mmCIF file of C-alpha atoms and ligand atoms in Angstrom:
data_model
loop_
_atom_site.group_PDB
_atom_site.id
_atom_site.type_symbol
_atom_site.label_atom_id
_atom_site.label_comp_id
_atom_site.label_asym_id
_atom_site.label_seq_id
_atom_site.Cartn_x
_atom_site.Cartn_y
_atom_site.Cartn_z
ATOM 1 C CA UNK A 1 16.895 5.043 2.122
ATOM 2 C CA UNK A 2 12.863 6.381 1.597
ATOM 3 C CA UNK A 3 11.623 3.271 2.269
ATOM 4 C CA UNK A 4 7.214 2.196 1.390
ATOM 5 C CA UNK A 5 5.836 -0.690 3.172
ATOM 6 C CA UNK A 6 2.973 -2.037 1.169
ATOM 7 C CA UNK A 7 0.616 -4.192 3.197
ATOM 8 C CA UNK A 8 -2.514 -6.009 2.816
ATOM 9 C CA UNK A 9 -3.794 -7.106 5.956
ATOM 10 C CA UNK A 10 -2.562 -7.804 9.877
ATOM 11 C CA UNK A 11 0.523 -5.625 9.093
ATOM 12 C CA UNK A 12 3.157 -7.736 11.952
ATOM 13 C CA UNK A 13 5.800 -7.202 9.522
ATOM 14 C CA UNK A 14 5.074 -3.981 8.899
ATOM 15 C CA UNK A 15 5.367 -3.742 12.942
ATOM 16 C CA UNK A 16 8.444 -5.094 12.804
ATOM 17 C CA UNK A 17 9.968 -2.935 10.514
ATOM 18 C CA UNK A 18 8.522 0.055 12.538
ATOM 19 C CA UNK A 19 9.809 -1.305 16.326
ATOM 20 C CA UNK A 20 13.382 -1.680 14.559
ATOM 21 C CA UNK A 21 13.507 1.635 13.389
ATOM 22 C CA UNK A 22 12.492 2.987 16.418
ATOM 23 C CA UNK A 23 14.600 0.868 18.428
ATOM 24 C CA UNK A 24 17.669 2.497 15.744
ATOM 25 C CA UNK A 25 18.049 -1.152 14.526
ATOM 26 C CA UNK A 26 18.130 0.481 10.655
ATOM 27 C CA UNK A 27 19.988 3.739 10.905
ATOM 28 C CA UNK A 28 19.565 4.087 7.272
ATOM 29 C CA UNK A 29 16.266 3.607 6.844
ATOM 30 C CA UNK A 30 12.906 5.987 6.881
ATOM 31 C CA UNK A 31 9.880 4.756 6.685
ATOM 32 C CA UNK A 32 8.477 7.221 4.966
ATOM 33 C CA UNK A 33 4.783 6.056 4.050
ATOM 34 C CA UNK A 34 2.468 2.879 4.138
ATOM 35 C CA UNK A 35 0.001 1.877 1.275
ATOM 36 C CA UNK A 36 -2.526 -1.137 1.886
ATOM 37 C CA UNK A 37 -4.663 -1.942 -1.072
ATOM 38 C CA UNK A 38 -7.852 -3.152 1.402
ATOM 39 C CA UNK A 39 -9.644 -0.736 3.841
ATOM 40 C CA UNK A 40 -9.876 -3.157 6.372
ATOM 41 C CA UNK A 41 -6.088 -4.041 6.827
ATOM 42 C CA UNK A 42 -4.826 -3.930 9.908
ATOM 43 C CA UNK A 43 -1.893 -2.299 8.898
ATOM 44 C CA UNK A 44 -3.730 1.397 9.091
ATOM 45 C CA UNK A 45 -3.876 1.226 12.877
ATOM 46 C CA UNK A 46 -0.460 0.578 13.269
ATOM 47 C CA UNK A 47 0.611 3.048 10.641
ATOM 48 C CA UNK A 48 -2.216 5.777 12.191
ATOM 49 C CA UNK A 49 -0.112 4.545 16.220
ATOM 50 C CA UNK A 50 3.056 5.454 14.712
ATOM 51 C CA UNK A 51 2.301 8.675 13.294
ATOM 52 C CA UNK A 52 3.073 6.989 9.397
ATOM 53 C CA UNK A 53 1.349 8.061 6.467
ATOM 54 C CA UNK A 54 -0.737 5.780 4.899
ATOM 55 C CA UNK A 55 -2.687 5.443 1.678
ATOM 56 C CA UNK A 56 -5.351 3.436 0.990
ATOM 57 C CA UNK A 57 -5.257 2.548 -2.818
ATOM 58 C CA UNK A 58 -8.182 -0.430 -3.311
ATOM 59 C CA UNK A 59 -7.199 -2.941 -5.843
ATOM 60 C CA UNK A 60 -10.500 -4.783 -5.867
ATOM 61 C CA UNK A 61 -12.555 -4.056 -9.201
ATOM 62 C CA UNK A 62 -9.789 -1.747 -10.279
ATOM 63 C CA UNK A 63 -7.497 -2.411 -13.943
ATOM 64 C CA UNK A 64 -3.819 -3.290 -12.594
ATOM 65 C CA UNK A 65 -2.458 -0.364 -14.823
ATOM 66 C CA UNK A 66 -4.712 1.782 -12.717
ATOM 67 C CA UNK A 67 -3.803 0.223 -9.385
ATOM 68 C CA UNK A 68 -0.248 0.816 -10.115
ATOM 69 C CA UNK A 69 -0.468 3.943 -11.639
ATOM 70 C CA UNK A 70 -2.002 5.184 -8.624
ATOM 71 C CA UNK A 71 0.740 3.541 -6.225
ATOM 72 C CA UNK A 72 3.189 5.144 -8.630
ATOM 73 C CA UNK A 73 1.989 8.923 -8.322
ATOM 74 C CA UNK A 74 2.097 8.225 -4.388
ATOM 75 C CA UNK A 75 5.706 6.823 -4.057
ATOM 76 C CA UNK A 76 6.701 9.591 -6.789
ATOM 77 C CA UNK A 77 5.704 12.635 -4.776
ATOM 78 C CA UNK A 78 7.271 11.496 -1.723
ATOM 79 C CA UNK A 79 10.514 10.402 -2.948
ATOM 80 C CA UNK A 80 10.401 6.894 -1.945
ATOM 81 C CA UNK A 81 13.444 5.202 -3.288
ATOM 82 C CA UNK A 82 12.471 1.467 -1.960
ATOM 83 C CA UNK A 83 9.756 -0.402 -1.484
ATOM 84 C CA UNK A 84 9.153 -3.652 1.035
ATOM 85 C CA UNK A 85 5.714 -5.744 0.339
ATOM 86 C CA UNK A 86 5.113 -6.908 3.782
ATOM 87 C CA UNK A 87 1.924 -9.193 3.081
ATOM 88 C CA UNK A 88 0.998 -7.524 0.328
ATOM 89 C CA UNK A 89 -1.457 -9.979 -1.580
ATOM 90 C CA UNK A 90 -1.419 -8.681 -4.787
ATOM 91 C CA UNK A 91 0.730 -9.631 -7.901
ATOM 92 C CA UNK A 92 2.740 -6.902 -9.393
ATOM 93 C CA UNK A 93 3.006 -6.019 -13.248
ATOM 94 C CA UNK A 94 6.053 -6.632 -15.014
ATOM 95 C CA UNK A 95 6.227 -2.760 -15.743
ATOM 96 C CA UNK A 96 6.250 -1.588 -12.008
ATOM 97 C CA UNK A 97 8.697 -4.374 -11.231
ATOM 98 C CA UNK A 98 11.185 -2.783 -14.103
ATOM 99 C CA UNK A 99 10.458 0.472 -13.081
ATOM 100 C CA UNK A 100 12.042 -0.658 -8.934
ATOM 101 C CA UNK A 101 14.656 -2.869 -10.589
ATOM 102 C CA UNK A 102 16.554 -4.214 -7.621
ATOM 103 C CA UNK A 103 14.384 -2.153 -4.898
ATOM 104 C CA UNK A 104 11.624 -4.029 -4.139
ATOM 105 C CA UNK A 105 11.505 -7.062 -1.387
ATOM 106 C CA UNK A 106 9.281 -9.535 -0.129
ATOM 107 C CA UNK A 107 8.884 -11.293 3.158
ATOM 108 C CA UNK A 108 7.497 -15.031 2.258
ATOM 109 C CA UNK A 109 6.941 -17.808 4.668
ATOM 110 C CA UNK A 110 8.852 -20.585 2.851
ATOM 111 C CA UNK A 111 12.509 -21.563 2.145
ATOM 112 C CA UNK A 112 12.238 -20.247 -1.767
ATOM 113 C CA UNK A 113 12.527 -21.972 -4.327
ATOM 114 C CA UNK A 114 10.635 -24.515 -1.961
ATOM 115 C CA UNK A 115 6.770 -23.665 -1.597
ATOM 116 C CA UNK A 116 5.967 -20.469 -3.615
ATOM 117 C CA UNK A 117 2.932 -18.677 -4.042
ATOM 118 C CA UNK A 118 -0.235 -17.880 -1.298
ATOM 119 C CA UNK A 119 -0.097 -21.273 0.579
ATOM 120 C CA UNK A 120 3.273 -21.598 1.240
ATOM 121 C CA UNK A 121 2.249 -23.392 5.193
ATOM 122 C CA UNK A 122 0.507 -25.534 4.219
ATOM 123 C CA UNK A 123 1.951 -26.655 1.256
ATOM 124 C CA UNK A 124 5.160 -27.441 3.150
ATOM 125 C CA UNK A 125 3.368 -29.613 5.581
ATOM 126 C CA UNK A 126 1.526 -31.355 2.571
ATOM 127 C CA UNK A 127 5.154 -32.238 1.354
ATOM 128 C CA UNK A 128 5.990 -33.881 4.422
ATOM 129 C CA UNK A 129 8.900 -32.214 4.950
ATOM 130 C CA UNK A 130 10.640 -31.501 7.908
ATOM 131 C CA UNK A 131 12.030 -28.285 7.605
ATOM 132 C CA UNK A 132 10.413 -24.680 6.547
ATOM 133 C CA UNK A 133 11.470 -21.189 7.057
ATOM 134 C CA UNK A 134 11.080 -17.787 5.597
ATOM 135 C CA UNK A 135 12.902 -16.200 3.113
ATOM 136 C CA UNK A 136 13.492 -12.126 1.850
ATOM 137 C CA UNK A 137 13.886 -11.552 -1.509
ATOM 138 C CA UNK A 138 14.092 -9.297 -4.502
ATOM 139 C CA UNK A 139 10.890 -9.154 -6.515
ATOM 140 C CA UNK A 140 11.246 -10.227 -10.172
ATOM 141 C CA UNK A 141 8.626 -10.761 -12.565
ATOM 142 C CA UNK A 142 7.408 -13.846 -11.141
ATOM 143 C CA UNK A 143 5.782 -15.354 -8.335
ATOM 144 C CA UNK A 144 8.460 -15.668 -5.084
ATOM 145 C CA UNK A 145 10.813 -15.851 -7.412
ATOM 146 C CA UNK A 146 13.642 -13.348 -7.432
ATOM 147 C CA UNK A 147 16.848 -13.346 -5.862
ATOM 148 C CA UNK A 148 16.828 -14.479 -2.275
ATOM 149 C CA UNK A 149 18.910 -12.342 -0.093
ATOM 150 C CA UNK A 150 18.081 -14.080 3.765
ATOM 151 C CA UNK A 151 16.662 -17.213 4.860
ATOM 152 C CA UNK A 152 15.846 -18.413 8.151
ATOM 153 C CA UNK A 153 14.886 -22.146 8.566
ATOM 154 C CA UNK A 154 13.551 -24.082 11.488
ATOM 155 C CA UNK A 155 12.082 -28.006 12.157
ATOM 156 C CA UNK A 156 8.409 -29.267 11.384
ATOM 157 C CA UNK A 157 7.052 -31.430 13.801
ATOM 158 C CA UNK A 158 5.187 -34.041 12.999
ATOM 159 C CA UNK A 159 2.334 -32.656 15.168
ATOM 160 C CA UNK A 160 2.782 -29.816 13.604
ATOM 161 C CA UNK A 161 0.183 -28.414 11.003
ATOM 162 C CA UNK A 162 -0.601 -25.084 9.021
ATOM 163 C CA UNK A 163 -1.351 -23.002 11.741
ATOM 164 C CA UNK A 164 1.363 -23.845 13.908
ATOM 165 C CA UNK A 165 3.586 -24.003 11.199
ATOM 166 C CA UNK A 166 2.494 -20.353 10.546
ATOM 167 C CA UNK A 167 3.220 -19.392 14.078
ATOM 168 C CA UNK A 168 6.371 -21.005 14.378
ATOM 169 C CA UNK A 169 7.556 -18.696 11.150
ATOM 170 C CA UNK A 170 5.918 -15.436 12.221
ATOM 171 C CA UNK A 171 8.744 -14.591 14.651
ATOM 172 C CA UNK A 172 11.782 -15.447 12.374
ATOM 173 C CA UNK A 173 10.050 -13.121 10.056
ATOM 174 C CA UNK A 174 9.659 -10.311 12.492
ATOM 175 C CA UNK A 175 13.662 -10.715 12.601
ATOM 176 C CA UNK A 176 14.832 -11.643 9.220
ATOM 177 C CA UNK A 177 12.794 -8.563 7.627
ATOM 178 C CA UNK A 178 14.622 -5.879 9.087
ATOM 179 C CA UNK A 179 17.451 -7.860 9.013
ATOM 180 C CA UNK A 180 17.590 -7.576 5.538
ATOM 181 C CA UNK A 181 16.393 -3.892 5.256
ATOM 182 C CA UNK A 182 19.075 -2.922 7.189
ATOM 183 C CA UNK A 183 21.729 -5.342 5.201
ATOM 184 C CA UNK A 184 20.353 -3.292 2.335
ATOM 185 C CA UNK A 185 20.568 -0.041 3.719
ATOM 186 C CA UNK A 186 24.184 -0.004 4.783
ATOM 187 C CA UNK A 187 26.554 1.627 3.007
ATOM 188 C CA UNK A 188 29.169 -0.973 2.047
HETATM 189 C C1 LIG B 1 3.489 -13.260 6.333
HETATM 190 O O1 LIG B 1 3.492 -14.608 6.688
HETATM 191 C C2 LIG B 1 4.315 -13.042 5.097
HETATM 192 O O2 LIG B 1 5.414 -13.884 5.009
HETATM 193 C C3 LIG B 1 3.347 -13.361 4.003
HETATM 194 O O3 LIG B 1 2.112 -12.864 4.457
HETATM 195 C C4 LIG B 1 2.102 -12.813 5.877
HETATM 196 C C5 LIG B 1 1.813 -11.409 6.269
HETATM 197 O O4 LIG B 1 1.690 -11.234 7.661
HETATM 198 N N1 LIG B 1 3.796 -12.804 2.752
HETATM 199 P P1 LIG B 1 1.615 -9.765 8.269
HETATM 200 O O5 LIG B 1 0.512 -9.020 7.521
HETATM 201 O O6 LIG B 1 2.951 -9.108 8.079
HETATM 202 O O7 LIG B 1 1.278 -9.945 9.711
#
């Protein structure tokens, strides 16, 4: 599987997809490129460390049909077959969505349907509840909501708040990511 990570910041995700291929953790997976739509995402250095293409392909100011049109030519000419948004902040159109029916997934810090959208943290300790996770999905037309494929929960503390929330998710992320890419990889 020609797998694209598309990143729009700190890029852990990313690294975990990276240290799990090179640790042969997804036997059917290359990572074949990286495209972050910000020049200042962290992701570059850790594609540049790993010897992974990346493409820088700004979003800001820029028409969506544009954007994606752009993505397109790049994931065309190299054969990518799969794409995984890995903090990738920026909504996708209907159209590209069709066009990688079934082959695009998202990493979001949440158990979906529960807390969708940018703020997931700190909407879930807002709620009061007392249990969050993360969740990989498919990407569908909407906003976090396609079908889920993994989920990994653990408990809020009442101490707890968005930031620690966050960190308590990070690392079942870093695990349930290429967890999933793999799942999806293998043949039967
Ligand atoms: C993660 O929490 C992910 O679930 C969310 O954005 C964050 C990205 O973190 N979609 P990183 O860039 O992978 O470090």
């Amino acid at each position: 599987m020609k797998v694209a990570v598309l990143a729009s910041g700190r890029g852990s995700n990313f690294q975990a997809i990276i240290e799990a291929s090179e640790n042969n953790e997804l036997p059917n997976v290359s990572i074949e490129l990286l495209i972050v739509n910000k020049k200042k995402a962290y992701a570059i250095e850790r594609a540049k460390k790993h010897k992974i293409p990346f493409y820088l392909v700004e979003s800001d100011n820029k028409e969506r049909k544009l954007f994606e049109s752009e993505m397109i030519e790049i994931l065309e000419k190299n054969d990518v077959d799969f794409i995984v948004l890995a903090g990738f902040m920026r909504i996708l159109s209907p159209l590209f969505v069709n066009k990688y029916n079934n082959k695009i997934i998202n990493i979001h810090p949440s158990l979906l349907p529960l807390f969708p959208g940018s703020h997931a943290h700190k909407d879930a300790i807002e709620a009061g509840v007392n249990e969050s996770g993360c969740t990989v999905h498919f990407v569908d037309e909407g906003v976090d909501t396609g079908p889920i494929i993994l989920q990994e929960s653990i408990s809020i503390d009442k101490e707890d708040n968005e930031e620690t929330l966050a960190e308590k998710i990070l690392p079942l992320e870093h695990k349930l990511l290429p967890k999933a890419l793999n799942l999806l990889s293998s043949k039967n």
